[in-house]
Amino acid sequence: MFTGTQIASLFTSMGITHVVSIADSTIGPWHPAIEASPDLHLVRVCREGEAWAVAAGLYLGGATPLVLIQCTGLFESGDSLRNILHDWKLPIFSVIGYRSYLNQSTLPGDTCLVFSEPLLDAWRIDYRLIKEPSQLDEVRAHYLACRDAGTPGAALIAEGKA
Amino acid sequence: MNATHRMPLVPVLTALHRARRPDDVVITSMGAAREWMALGAGPLDLPLVPSSMGTAPAIALGLALAQPQRRVIVVNGDGAMLMNLGSLVSITAAAPPNLVLILEDNGVYEVTGAQPTPGSPSARGDGFNVDFEAMARASGFREIFHYQDLDAWTRDIDRVLNTRGPVFVLLDVSPVPGAVGPRSPGPAPARARELMRHLATPPAR
């Protein structure tokens, strides 16, 4: 739905300094543009629970990080996310790929569609569902609102293939 | 870990407490956090209580990247390390020269009653001792130190901490008998804000 260039420009316009990420088939192709951006640092981690902790350290150190993962990684993130967002109340923003939302041909009945949004609700993460290319600016608007409120937030970006 | 050569935890940490620079950030978890707070945590220290077990090295990585002018020291336990072995690889991929990861290996989950970890020979049918030093090397660390003797650790500590990172330090330590988990020194959000306030002032060097 979006190109890497669009995403890198978006993150730059949001004032993001570090993108902590694990690739999926949608997010991975964005990585080269993020790496090529002079204003962004891509930090690769090995599991998504680790991503929240790296972002926490970056935030505590004065940087402006963002977590970029797939929804399956959100499922993996539980205890780390709980500790960072709710115990320490660090307002980390995330962009989360919503697997199979636009197309279930590869994974018919993908349970990502069952659990992603309820899980975001359960973790009390204020999110916006981005399912049209025209909604890209909503990511920035939601990020700025969360930043000003000092709360975590997420953009759940519909993905077209598994 | 060779059970006949284990250092007592408190003197090991006392040596670190003396050797750290005032502008270093020191992150501690679990038993190390408990003892570090007893020794006296400074304004740039982060006893990770409450924690998500295993995340201390990842938080240290983020801090080291955000604060390249400061040395960031993280003291992790072997049980916590086993929960997040991938962080060894993430650290060496980012390769912050200002990060020192100290792993205190006592072979047990100390704060829950000293049950052996899966890496401990006593918990394994094969009696194999999981080799954290080899794991660090295989994960890409090039500066690796291993101590079983308190005098040697105390003698070398300045050189170890001053080595260009990322640095991995394995310390074989004894479990603290009857140890309990660390108690939170206060509300975490307020402590986070205070740490950020102190980190906003560049180190005077």
mmCIF file of C-alpha atoms in Angstrom:
data_model
loop_
_atom_site.group_PDB
_atom_site.id
_atom_site.type_symbol
_atom_site.label_atom_id
_atom_site.label_comp_id
_atom_site.label_asym_id
_atom_site.label_seq_id
_atom_site.Cartn_x
_atom_site.Cartn_y
_atom_site.Cartn_z
ATOM 1 C CA MET A 1 0.000 0.000 0.000
ATOM 2 C CA PHE A 2 2.933 2.331 0.745
ATOM 3 C CA THR A 3 6.441 2.570 -0.614
ATOM 4 C CA GLY A 4 9.530 2.686 1.513
ATOM 5 C CA THR A 5 10.119 6.236 0.369
ATOM 6 C CA GLN A 6 6.658 7.254 1.572
ATOM 7 C CA ILE A 7 7.223 5.614 4.927
ATOM 8 C CA ALA A 8 10.690 7.090 5.391
ATOM 9 C CA SER A 9 9.349 10.540 4.537
ATOM 10 C CA LEU A 10 6.474 10.040 6.950
ATOM 11 C CA PHE A 11 8.761 9.051 9.801
ATOM 12 C CA THR A 12 11.066 11.950 9.081
ATOM 13 C CA SER A 13 8.143 14.358 9.123
ATOM 14 C CA MET A 14 7.172 12.933 12.520
ATOM 15 C CA GLY A 15 10.606 13.727 13.919
ATOM 16 C CA ILE A 16 11.496 10.073 14.431
ATOM 17 C CA THR A 17 15.206 9.424 14.989
ATOM 18 C CA HIS A 18 15.351 5.616 15.344
ATOM 19 C CA VAL A 19 13.174 2.899 13.817
ATOM 20 C CA VAL A 20 13.410 -0.338 15.812
ATOM 21 C CA SER A 21 12.177 -3.088 13.586
ATOM 22 C CA ILE A 22 11.844 -6.649 12.450
ATOM 23 C CA ALA A 23 10.914 -7.204 8.836
ATOM 24 C CA ASP A 24 7.906 -8.909 7.363
ATOM 25 C CA SER A 25 7.047 -9.079 3.687
ATOM 26 C CA THR A 26 5.491 -5.605 3.773
ATOM 27 C CA ILE A 27 7.767 -3.892 6.284
ATOM 28 C CA GLY A 28 10.993 -5.413 5.037
ATOM 29 C CA PRO A 29 10.885 -3.655 1.672
ATOM 30 C CA TRP A 30 10.629 -0.356 3.561
ATOM 31 C CA HIS A 31 13.924 -0.918 5.352
ATOM 32 C CA PRO A 32 16.268 0.203 2.539
ATOM 33 C CA ALA A 33 14.555 3.589 2.290
ATOM 34 C CA ILE A 34 14.627 3.988 6.071
ATOM 35 C CA GLU A 35 18.321 3.118 6.122
ATOM 36 C CA ALA A 36 18.997 5.517 3.280
ATOM 37 C CA SER A 37 17.347 8.417 5.062
ATOM 38 C CA PRO A 38 19.941 10.718 6.638
ATOM 39 C CA ASP A 39 17.557 11.511 9.474
ATOM 40 C CA LEU A 40 16.633 7.953 10.455
ATOM 41 C CA HIS A 41 18.558 5.126 12.078
ATOM 42 C CA LEU A 42 17.304 1.598 11.553
ATOM 43 C CA VAL A 43 17.905 -0.660 14.561
ATOM 44 C CA ARG A 44 17.432 -4.338 13.769
ATOM 45 C CA VAL A 45 16.428 -6.594 16.647
ATOM 46 C CA CYS A 46 15.881 -10.336 16.928
ATOM 47 C CA ARG A 47 12.425 -10.487 18.506
ATOM 48 C CA GLU A 48 9.659 -7.978 18.945
ATOM 49 C CA GLY A 49 9.688 -7.999 22.746
ATOM 50 C CA GLU A 50 13.223 -6.755 22.442
ATOM 51 C CA ALA A 51 12.100 -3.923 20.170
ATOM 52 C CA TRP A 52 10.056 -2.238 22.892
ATOM 53 C CA ALA A 53 12.985 -2.393 25.294
ATOM 54 C CA VAL A 54 15.443 -0.949 22.793
ATOM 55 C CA ALA A 55 12.937 1.810 22.060
ATOM 56 C CA ALA A 56 12.603 2.433 25.803
ATOM 57 C CA GLY A 57 16.336 2.913 26.160
ATOM 58 C CA LEU A 58 16.374 5.238 23.177
ATOM 59 C CA TYR A 59 13.513 7.273 24.608
ATOM 60 C CA LEU A 60 15.096 7.504 28.055
ATOM 61 C CA GLY A 61 18.274 8.687 26.354
ATOM 62 C CA GLY A 62 16.499 11.515 24.594
ATOM 63 C CA ALA A 63 15.928 10.015 21.158
ATOM 64 C CA THR A 64 12.573 9.700 19.393
ATOM 65 C CA PRO A 65 12.123 6.035 18.551
ATOM 66 C CA LEU A 66 9.366 4.154 16.788
ATOM 67 C CA VAL A 67 8.681 0.413 16.832
ATOM 68 C CA LEU A 68 7.939 -1.077 13.402
ATOM 69 C CA ILE A 69 6.749 -4.691 13.548
ATOM 70 C CA GLN A 70 4.113 -7.097 12.247
ATOM 71 C CA CYS A 71 1.043 -7.943 14.339
ATOM 72 C CA THR A 72 2.459 -11.407 15.020
ATOM 73 C CA GLY A 73 5.276 -9.566 16.756
ATOM 74 C CA LEU A 74 2.724 -7.685 18.802
ATOM 75 C CA PHE A 75 1.512 -11.055 20.034
ATOM 76 C CA GLU A 76 5.083 -11.928 20.989
ATOM 77 C CA SER A 77 5.678 -8.598 22.705
ATOM 78 C CA GLY A 78 3.346 -8.951 25.678
ATOM 79 C CA ASP A 79 5.392 -8.705 28.852
ATOM 80 C CA SER A 80 7.928 -6.279 27.436
ATOM 81 C CA LEU A 81 5.183 -4.025 26.143
ATOM 82 C CA ARG A 82 3.385 -4.217 29.493
ATOM 83 C CA ASN A 83 6.471 -3.185 31.382
ATOM 84 C CA ILE A 84 7.571 -0.391 29.041
ATOM 85 C CA LEU A 85 4.213 1.192 28.241
ATOM 86 C CA HIS A 86 2.358 0.616 31.500
ATOM 87 C CA ASP A 87 4.837 0.140 34.376
ATOM 88 C CA TRP A 88 7.267 2.808 33.203
ATOM 89 C CA LYS A 89 4.640 4.706 31.189
ATOM 90 C CA LEU A 90 6.966 5.454 28.300
ATOM 91 C CA PRO A 91 4.938 6.785 25.365
ATOM 92 C CA ILE A 92 6.432 4.599 22.645
ATOM 93 C CA PHE A 93 4.640 4.806 19.312
ATOM 94 C CA SER A 94 4.445 1.823 17.001
ATOM 95 C CA VAL A 95 3.541 1.053 13.424
ATOM 96 C CA ILE A 96 2.193 -2.458 13.175
ATOM 97 C CA GLY A 97 1.575 -4.413 10.012
ATOM 98 C CA TYR A 98 -1.880 -6.033 9.988
ATOM 99 C CA ARG A 99 -1.263 -9.354 8.263
ATOM 100 C CA SER A 100 -3.885 -10.606 5.812
ATOM 101 C CA TYR A 101 -6.207 -7.648 6.321
ATOM 102 C CA LEU A 102 -6.492 -6.859 2.618
ATOM 103 C CA ASN A 103 -6.028 -10.321 1.205
ATOM 104 C CA GLN A 104 -6.359 -13.757 2.759
ATOM 105 C CA SER A 105 -5.438 -15.747 -0.313
ATOM 106 C CA THR A 106 -2.147 -16.899 1.173
ATOM 107 C CA LEU A 107 -3.442 -17.632 4.655
ATOM 108 C CA PRO A 108 -7.212 -18.206 4.517
ATOM 109 C CA GLY A 109 -8.745 -17.725 7.939
ATOM 110 C CA ASP A 110 -5.603 -16.039 9.281
ATOM 111 C CA THR A 111 -6.210 -15.593 13.001
ATOM 112 C CA CYS A 112 -4.254 -12.351 12.933
ATOM 113 C CA LEU A 113 -7.598 -10.865 11.909
ATOM 114 C CA VAL A 114 -9.211 -12.285 15.029
ATOM 115 C CA PHE A 115 -6.712 -11.183 17.625
ATOM 116 C CA SER A 116 -4.854 -8.048 16.495
ATOM 117 C CA GLU A 117 -7.407 -5.380 17.316
ATOM 118 C CA PRO A 118 -8.715 -6.971 20.535
ATOM 119 C CA LEU A 119 -5.154 -7.327 21.707
ATOM 120 C CA LEU A 120 -4.392 -3.671 21.076
ATOM 121 C CA ASP A 121 -7.507 -2.840 23.043
ATOM 122 C CA ALA A 122 -6.464 -5.194 25.831
ATOM 123 C CA TRP A 123 -3.067 -3.522 26.070
ATOM 124 C CA ARG A 124 -4.819 -0.140 26.068
ATOM 125 C CA ILE A 125 -2.968 1.085 23.028
ATOM 126 C CA ASP A 126 -4.839 3.800 21.173
ATOM 127 C CA TYR A 127 -4.572 2.827 17.527
ATOM 128 C CA ARG A 128 -5.752 3.925 14.116
ATOM 129 C CA LEU A 129 -6.516 1.407 11.411
ATOM 130 C CA ILE A 130 -4.916 2.456 8.146
ATOM 131 C CA LYS A 131 -6.484 0.570 5.265
ATOM 132 C CA GLU A 132 -6.375 3.052 2.394
ATOM 133 C CA PRO A 133 -3.399 4.820 0.803
ATOM 134 C CA SER A 134 -5.171 8.124 1.384
ATOM 135 C CA GLN A 135 -4.890 7.599 5.142
ATOM 136 C CA LEU A 136 -1.120 7.974 5.366
ATOM 137 C CA ASP A 137 -1.361 11.421 6.920
ATOM 138 C CA GLU A 138 -3.521 9.947 9.696
ATOM 139 C CA VAL A 139 -0.470 8.143 10.994
ATOM 140 C CA ARG A 140 1.338 11.413 11.513
ATOM 141 C CA ALA A 141 -1.699 13.110 13.028
ATOM 142 C CA HIS A 142 -2.227 10.257 15.478
ATOM 143 C CA TYR A 143 1.443 10.194 16.393
ATOM 144 C CA LEU A 144 1.454 13.916 17.121
ATOM 145 C CA ALA A 145 -1.683 13.612 19.230
ATOM 146 C CA CYS A 146 -0.157 10.769 21.247
ATOM 147 C CA ARG A 147 3.116 12.619 21.620
ATOM 148 C CA ASP A 148 1.370 15.726 22.903
ATOM 149 C CA ALA A 149 -0.695 13.634 25.311
ATOM 150 C CA GLY A 150 2.367 11.691 26.462
ATOM 151 C CA THR A 151 0.700 8.376 25.743
ATOM 152 C CA PRO A 152 1.611 5.367 23.620
ATOM 153 C CA GLY A 153 -0.163 4.817 20.355
ATOM 154 C CA ALA A 154 -0.080 2.751 17.220
ATOM 155 C CA ALA A 155 -0.926 2.757 13.562
ATOM 156 C CA LEU A 156 -2.216 -0.592 12.388
ATOM 157 C CA ILE A 157 -1.409 -0.732 8.708
ATOM 158 C CA ALA A 158 -3.345 -3.175 6.577
ATOM 159 C CA GLU A 159 -1.173 -5.601 4.700
ATOM 160 C CA GLY A 160 -2.155 -7.214 1.442
ATOM 161 C CA LYS A 161 -0.389 -10.505 1.651
ATOM 162 C CA ALA A 162 0.902 -12.868 4.296
ATOM 163 C CA MET B 1 30.526 -22.503 35.202
ATOM 164 C CA ASN B 2 33.096 -24.218 37.403
ATOM 165 C CA ALA B 3 31.376 -24.557 40.771
ATOM 166 C CA THR B 4 34.686 -24.416 42.634
ATOM 167 C CA HIS B 5 35.503 -20.947 41.331
ATOM 168 C CA ARG B 6 32.659 -18.630 42.077
ATOM 169 C CA MET B 7 32.959 -15.075 43.352
ATOM 170 C CA PRO B 8 30.650 -13.618 45.978
ATOM 171 C CA LEU B 9 28.204 -11.233 44.322
ATOM 172 C CA VAL B 10 28.426 -8.262 46.662
ATOM 173 C CA PRO B 11 32.217 -7.704 46.432
ATOM 174 C CA VAL B 12 31.986 -8.152 42.654
ATOM 175 C CA LEU B 13 29.427 -5.371 42.477
ATOM 176 C CA THR B 14 31.258 -3.274 45.036
ATOM 177 C CA ALA B 15 34.287 -3.261 42.727
ATOM 178 C CA LEU B 16 32.086 -2.087 39.873
ATOM 179 C CA HIS B 17 30.435 0.500 42.087
ATOM 180 C CA ARG B 18 33.866 1.961 42.851
ATOM 181 C CA ALA B 19 35.153 1.779 39.287
ATOM 182 C CA ARG B 20 32.213 3.273 37.416
ATOM 183 C CA ARG B 21 32.508 6.916 36.438
ATOM 184 C CA PRO B 22 29.911 9.337 37.792
ATOM 185 C CA ASP B 23 28.652 9.977 34.294
ATOM 186 C CA ASP B 24 28.256 6.305 33.431
ATOM 187 C CA VAL B 25 24.762 4.886 33.162
ATOM 188 C CA VAL B 26 24.471 1.618 35.105
ATOM 189 C CA ILE B 27 21.476 -0.643 34.503
ATOM 190 C CA THR B 28 20.936 -3.563 36.867
ATOM 191 C CA SER B 29 18.326 -6.284 36.972
ATOM 192 C CA MET B 30 17.048 -8.859 39.472
ATOM 193 C CA GLY B 31 19.626 -9.788 42.145
ATOM 194 C CA ALA B 32 22.131 -7.294 40.823
ATOM 195 C CA ALA B 33 19.530 -4.530 41.137
ATOM 196 C CA ARG B 34 18.844 -5.525 44.730
ATOM 197 C CA GLU B 35 22.516 -5.374 45.679
ATOM 198 C CA TRP B 36 23.224 -2.257 43.605
ATOM 199 C CA MET B 37 20.509 -0.336 45.380
ATOM 200 C CA ALA B 38 21.957 -1.474 48.707
ATOM 201 C CA LEU B 39 25.334 -0.118 47.629
ATOM 202 C CA GLY B 40 23.715 3.157 46.600
ATOM 203 C CA ALA B 41 22.279 3.894 43.183
ATOM 204 C CA GLY B 42 23.179 7.249 41.642
ATOM 205 C CA PRO B 43 21.032 9.560 39.527
ATOM 206 C CA LEU B 44 22.208 7.953 36.283
ATOM 207 C CA ASP B 45 21.519 4.423 37.469
ATOM 208 C CA LEU B 46 18.540 2.398 36.407
ATOM 209 C CA PRO B 47 17.701 -0.464 38.751
ATOM 210 C CA LEU B 48 15.232 -2.173 36.435
ATOM 211 C CA VAL B 49 12.497 -2.751 38.976
ATOM 212 C CA PRO B 50 9.785 -3.498 37.950
ATOM 213 C CA SER B 51 11.071 -5.283 34.908
ATOM 214 C CA SER B 52 10.175 -7.523 32.050
ATOM 215 C CA MET B 53 12.756 -10.222 32.667
ATOM 216 C CA GLY B 54 15.408 -10.363 29.973
ATOM 217 C CA THR B 55 15.073 -6.850 28.604
ATOM 218 C CA ALA B 56 17.904 -5.083 30.457
ATOM 219 C CA PRO B 57 20.499 -5.544 27.674
ATOM 220 C CA ALA B 58 18.016 -4.243 25.100
ATOM 221 C CA ILE B 59 17.283 -1.155 27.168
ATOM 222 C CA ALA B 60 21.020 -0.661 27.520
ATOM 223 C CA LEU B 61 21.425 -0.919 23.758
ATOM 224 C CA GLY B 62 18.860 1.826 23.228
ATOM 225 C CA LEU B 63 20.484 4.044 25.838
ATOM 226 C CA ALA B 64 23.935 3.502 24.382
ATOM 227 C CA LEU B 65 22.712 4.476 20.917
ATOM 228 C CA ALA B 66 20.914 7.552 22.214
ATOM 229 C CA GLN B 67 23.777 8.661 24.451
ATOM 230 C CA PRO B 68 26.949 7.878 22.490
ATOM 231 C CA GLN B 69 28.975 10.242 24.671
ATOM 232 C CA ARG B 70 28.307 8.177 27.796
ATOM 233 C CA ARG B 71 29.382 4.714 28.820
ATOM 234 C CA VAL B 72 26.436 2.436 29.460
ATOM 235 C CA ILE B 73 27.004 -0.579 31.708
ATOM 236 C CA VAL B 74 24.345 -3.254 32.104
ATOM 237 C CA VAL B 75 24.520 -6.008 34.724
ATOM 238 C CA ASN B 76 22.398 -8.983 33.751
ATOM 239 C CA GLY B 77 21.870 -12.431 35.237
ATOM 240 C CA ASP B 78 22.213 -15.749 33.440
ATOM 241 C CA GLY B 79 18.520 -16.591 33.764
ATOM 242 C CA ALA B 80 17.584 -13.228 32.257
ATOM 243 C CA MET B 81 20.197 -13.636 29.536
ATOM 244 C CA LEU B 82 18.711 -16.986 28.554
ATOM 245 C CA MET B 83 15.346 -15.261 28.101
ATOM 246 C CA ASN B 84 16.730 -12.934 25.460
ATOM 247 C CA LEU B 85 19.794 -14.438 23.851
ATOM 248 C CA GLY B 86 18.996 -12.598 20.639
ATOM 249 C CA SER B 87 19.932 -9.352 22.332
ATOM 250 C CA LEU B 88 23.568 -10.473 22.102
ATOM 251 C CA VAL B 89 23.216 -10.400 18.339
ATOM 252 C CA SER B 90 21.230 -7.159 18.265
ATOM 253 C CA ILE B 91 23.948 -5.475 20.321
ATOM 254 C CA THR B 92 26.794 -6.557 18.087
ATOM 255 C CA ALA B 93 24.798 -5.638 14.975
ATOM 256 C CA ALA B 94 24.417 -2.078 16.219
ATOM 257 C CA ALA B 95 27.918 -2.213 17.751
ATOM 258 C CA PRO B 96 27.778 0.717 20.166
ATOM 259 C CA PRO B 97 31.356 1.331 21.327
ATOM 260 C CA ASN B 98 30.090 2.678 24.660
ATOM 261 C CA LEU B 99 28.238 -0.443 25.851
ATOM 262 C CA VAL B 100 29.502 -2.925 28.456
ATOM 263 C CA LEU B 101 27.357 -6.009 29.086
ATOM 264 C CA ILE B 102 28.233 -7.774 32.330
ATOM 265 C CA LEU B 103 26.718 -11.229 32.794
ATOM 266 C CA GLU B 104 26.689 -12.627 36.295
ATOM 267 C CA ASP B 105 26.344 -16.375 36.019
ATOM 268 C CA ASN B 106 25.233 -18.109 39.205
ATOM 269 C CA GLY B 107 23.385 -20.937 37.472
ATOM 270 C CA VAL B 108 20.079 -20.317 39.220
ATOM 271 C CA TYR B 109 16.961 -18.186 39.290
ATOM 272 C CA GLU B 110 18.101 -16.650 42.536
ATOM 273 C CA VAL B 111 15.179 -14.438 43.466
ATOM 274 C CA THR B 112 12.596 -17.219 43.119
ATOM 275 C CA GLY B 113 14.396 -19.662 45.388
ATOM 276 C CA ALA B 114 17.527 -20.631 43.482
ATOM 277 C CA GLN B 115 16.001 -23.109 41.056
ATOM 278 C CA PRO B 116 18.613 -24.103 38.437
ATOM 279 C CA THR B 117 18.319 -22.551 35.002
ATOM 280 C CA PRO B 118 18.243 -24.829 31.929
ATOM 281 C CA GLY B 119 21.830 -23.704 31.355
ATOM 282 C CA SER B 120 23.054 -25.059 34.656
ATOM 283 C CA PRO B 121 24.751 -28.491 34.724
ATOM 284 C CA SER B 122 22.613 -29.501 37.695
ATOM 285 C CA ALA B 123 19.438 -29.115 35.635
ATOM 286 C CA ARG B 124 20.670 -31.028 32.623
ATOM 287 C CA GLY B 125 20.848 -34.738 32.048
ATOM 288 C CA ASP B 126 24.070 -34.343 30.132
ATOM 289 C CA GLY B 127 25.741 -32.270 32.840
ATOM 290 C CA PHE B 128 26.854 -29.812 30.176
ATOM 291 C CA ASN B 129 27.671 -26.297 31.246
ATOM 292 C CA VAL B 130 26.184 -23.796 28.817
ATOM 293 C CA ASP B 131 29.035 -21.620 27.617
ATOM 294 C CA PHE B 132 28.068 -17.951 27.666
ATOM 295 C CA GLU B 133 31.544 -16.876 26.652
ATOM 296 C CA ALA B 134 31.278 -18.939 23.491
ATOM 297 C CA MET B 135 27.759 -17.608 22.897
ATOM 298 C CA ALA B 136 29.023 -14.038 23.098
ATOM 299 C CA ARG B 137 31.837 -14.800 20.683
ATOM 300 C CA ALA B 138 29.517 -16.577 18.274
ATOM 301 C CA SER B 139 27.127 -13.621 18.504
ATOM 302 C CA GLY B 140 29.769 -11.232 17.284
ATOM 303 C CA PHE B 141 31.390 -9.843 20.424
ATOM 304 C CA ARG B 142 35.097 -9.264 19.916
ATOM 305 C CA GLU B 143 35.951 -7.938 23.375
ATOM 306 C CA ILE B 144 35.211 -10.701 25.869
ATOM 307 C CA PHE B 145 36.403 -11.089 29.441
ATOM 308 C CA HIS B 146 35.773 -13.916 31.901
ATOM 309 C CA TYR B 147 36.515 -13.824 35.621
ATOM 310 C CA GLN B 148 36.238 -16.395 38.389
ATOM 311 C CA ASP B 149 38.612 -14.686 40.782
ATOM 312 C CA LEU B 150 37.689 -11.556 42.697
ATOM 313 C CA ASP B 151 41.242 -10.229 42.897
ATOM 314 C CA ALA B 152 41.667 -10.508 39.150
ATOM 315 C CA TRP B 153 38.309 -8.820 38.497
ATOM 316 C CA THR B 154 39.138 -6.014 40.896
ATOM 317 C CA ARG B 155 42.607 -5.595 39.386
ATOM 318 C CA ASP B 156 41.404 -5.527 35.788
ATOM 319 C CA ILE B 157 38.108 -3.709 36.072
ATOM 320 C CA ASP B 158 39.280 -0.303 34.869
ATOM 321 C CA ARG B 159 40.897 -1.830 31.803
ATOM 322 C CA VAL B 160 37.785 -3.875 31.088
ATOM 323 C CA LEU B 161 35.437 -0.917 31.378
ATOM 324 C CA ASN B 162 37.700 1.268 29.257
ATOM 325 C CA THR B 163 37.869 -1.228 26.403
ATOM 326 C CA ARG B 164 36.118 -0.042 23.264
ATOM 327 C CA GLY B 165 32.799 -1.802 23.059
ATOM 328 C CA PRO B 166 30.613 -3.518 22.749
ATOM 329 C CA VAL B 167 32.238 -5.444 25.593
ATOM 330 C CA PHE B 168 31.005 -8.720 27.090
ATOM 331 C CA VAL B 169 32.077 -9.649 30.628
ATOM 332 C CA LEU B 170 31.241 -13.032 32.141
ATOM 333 C CA LEU B 171 31.529 -13.241 35.913
ATOM 334 C CA ASP B 172 31.037 -16.554 37.701
ATOM 335 C CA VAL B 173 29.339 -15.710 40.975
ATOM 336 C CA SER B 174 27.753 -17.549 43.876
ATOM 337 C CA PRO B 175 24.038 -17.374 44.538
ATOM 338 C CA VAL B 176 23.165 -15.282 47.577
ATOM 339 C CA PRO B 177 21.593 -17.679 50.108
ATOM 340 C CA GLY B 178 17.997 -16.854 50.886
ATOM 341 C CA ALA B 179 17.988 -13.903 48.517
ATOM 342 C CA VAL B 180 14.725 -12.211 47.666
ATOM 343 C CA GLY B 181 13.716 -10.148 44.667
ATOM 344 C CA PRO B 182 14.571 -6.466 44.453
ATOM 345 C CA ARG B 183 12.051 -4.035 45.846
ATOM 346 C CA SER B 184 11.047 -1.058 43.722
ATOM 347 C CA PRO B 185 12.630 2.132 45.071
ATOM 348 C CA GLY B 186 9.653 4.202 43.990
ATOM 349 C CA PRO B 187 7.127 4.794 41.242
ATOM 350 C CA ALA B 188 8.683 3.828 37.938
ATOM 351 C CA PRO B 189 7.302 6.703 35.815
ATOM 352 C CA ALA B 190 8.734 9.318 38.167
ATOM 353 C CA ARG B 191 12.068 7.522 38.174
ATOM 354 C CA ALA B 192 12.062 7.452 34.382
ATOM 355 C CA ARG B 193 11.439 11.182 34.219
ATOM 356 C CA GLU B 194 14.210 11.842 36.708
ATOM 357 C CA LEU B 195 16.658 9.699 34.771
ATOM 358 C CA MET B 196 15.764 11.526 31.566
ATOM 359 C CA ARG B 197 16.299 14.849 33.286
ATOM 360 C CA HIS B 198 19.803 13.841 34.356
ATOM 361 C CA LEU B 199 20.619 12.339 30.964
ATOM 362 C CA ALA B 200 19.638 15.588 29.253
ATOM 363 C CA THR B 201 22.762 17.199 30.704
ATOM 364 C CA PRO B 202 25.793 16.173 28.644
ATOM 365 C CA PRO B 203 28.663 14.615 30.572
ATOM 366 C CA ALA B 204 31.344 17.107 31.583
ATOM 367 C CA ARG B 205 34.351 15.920 29.576
#
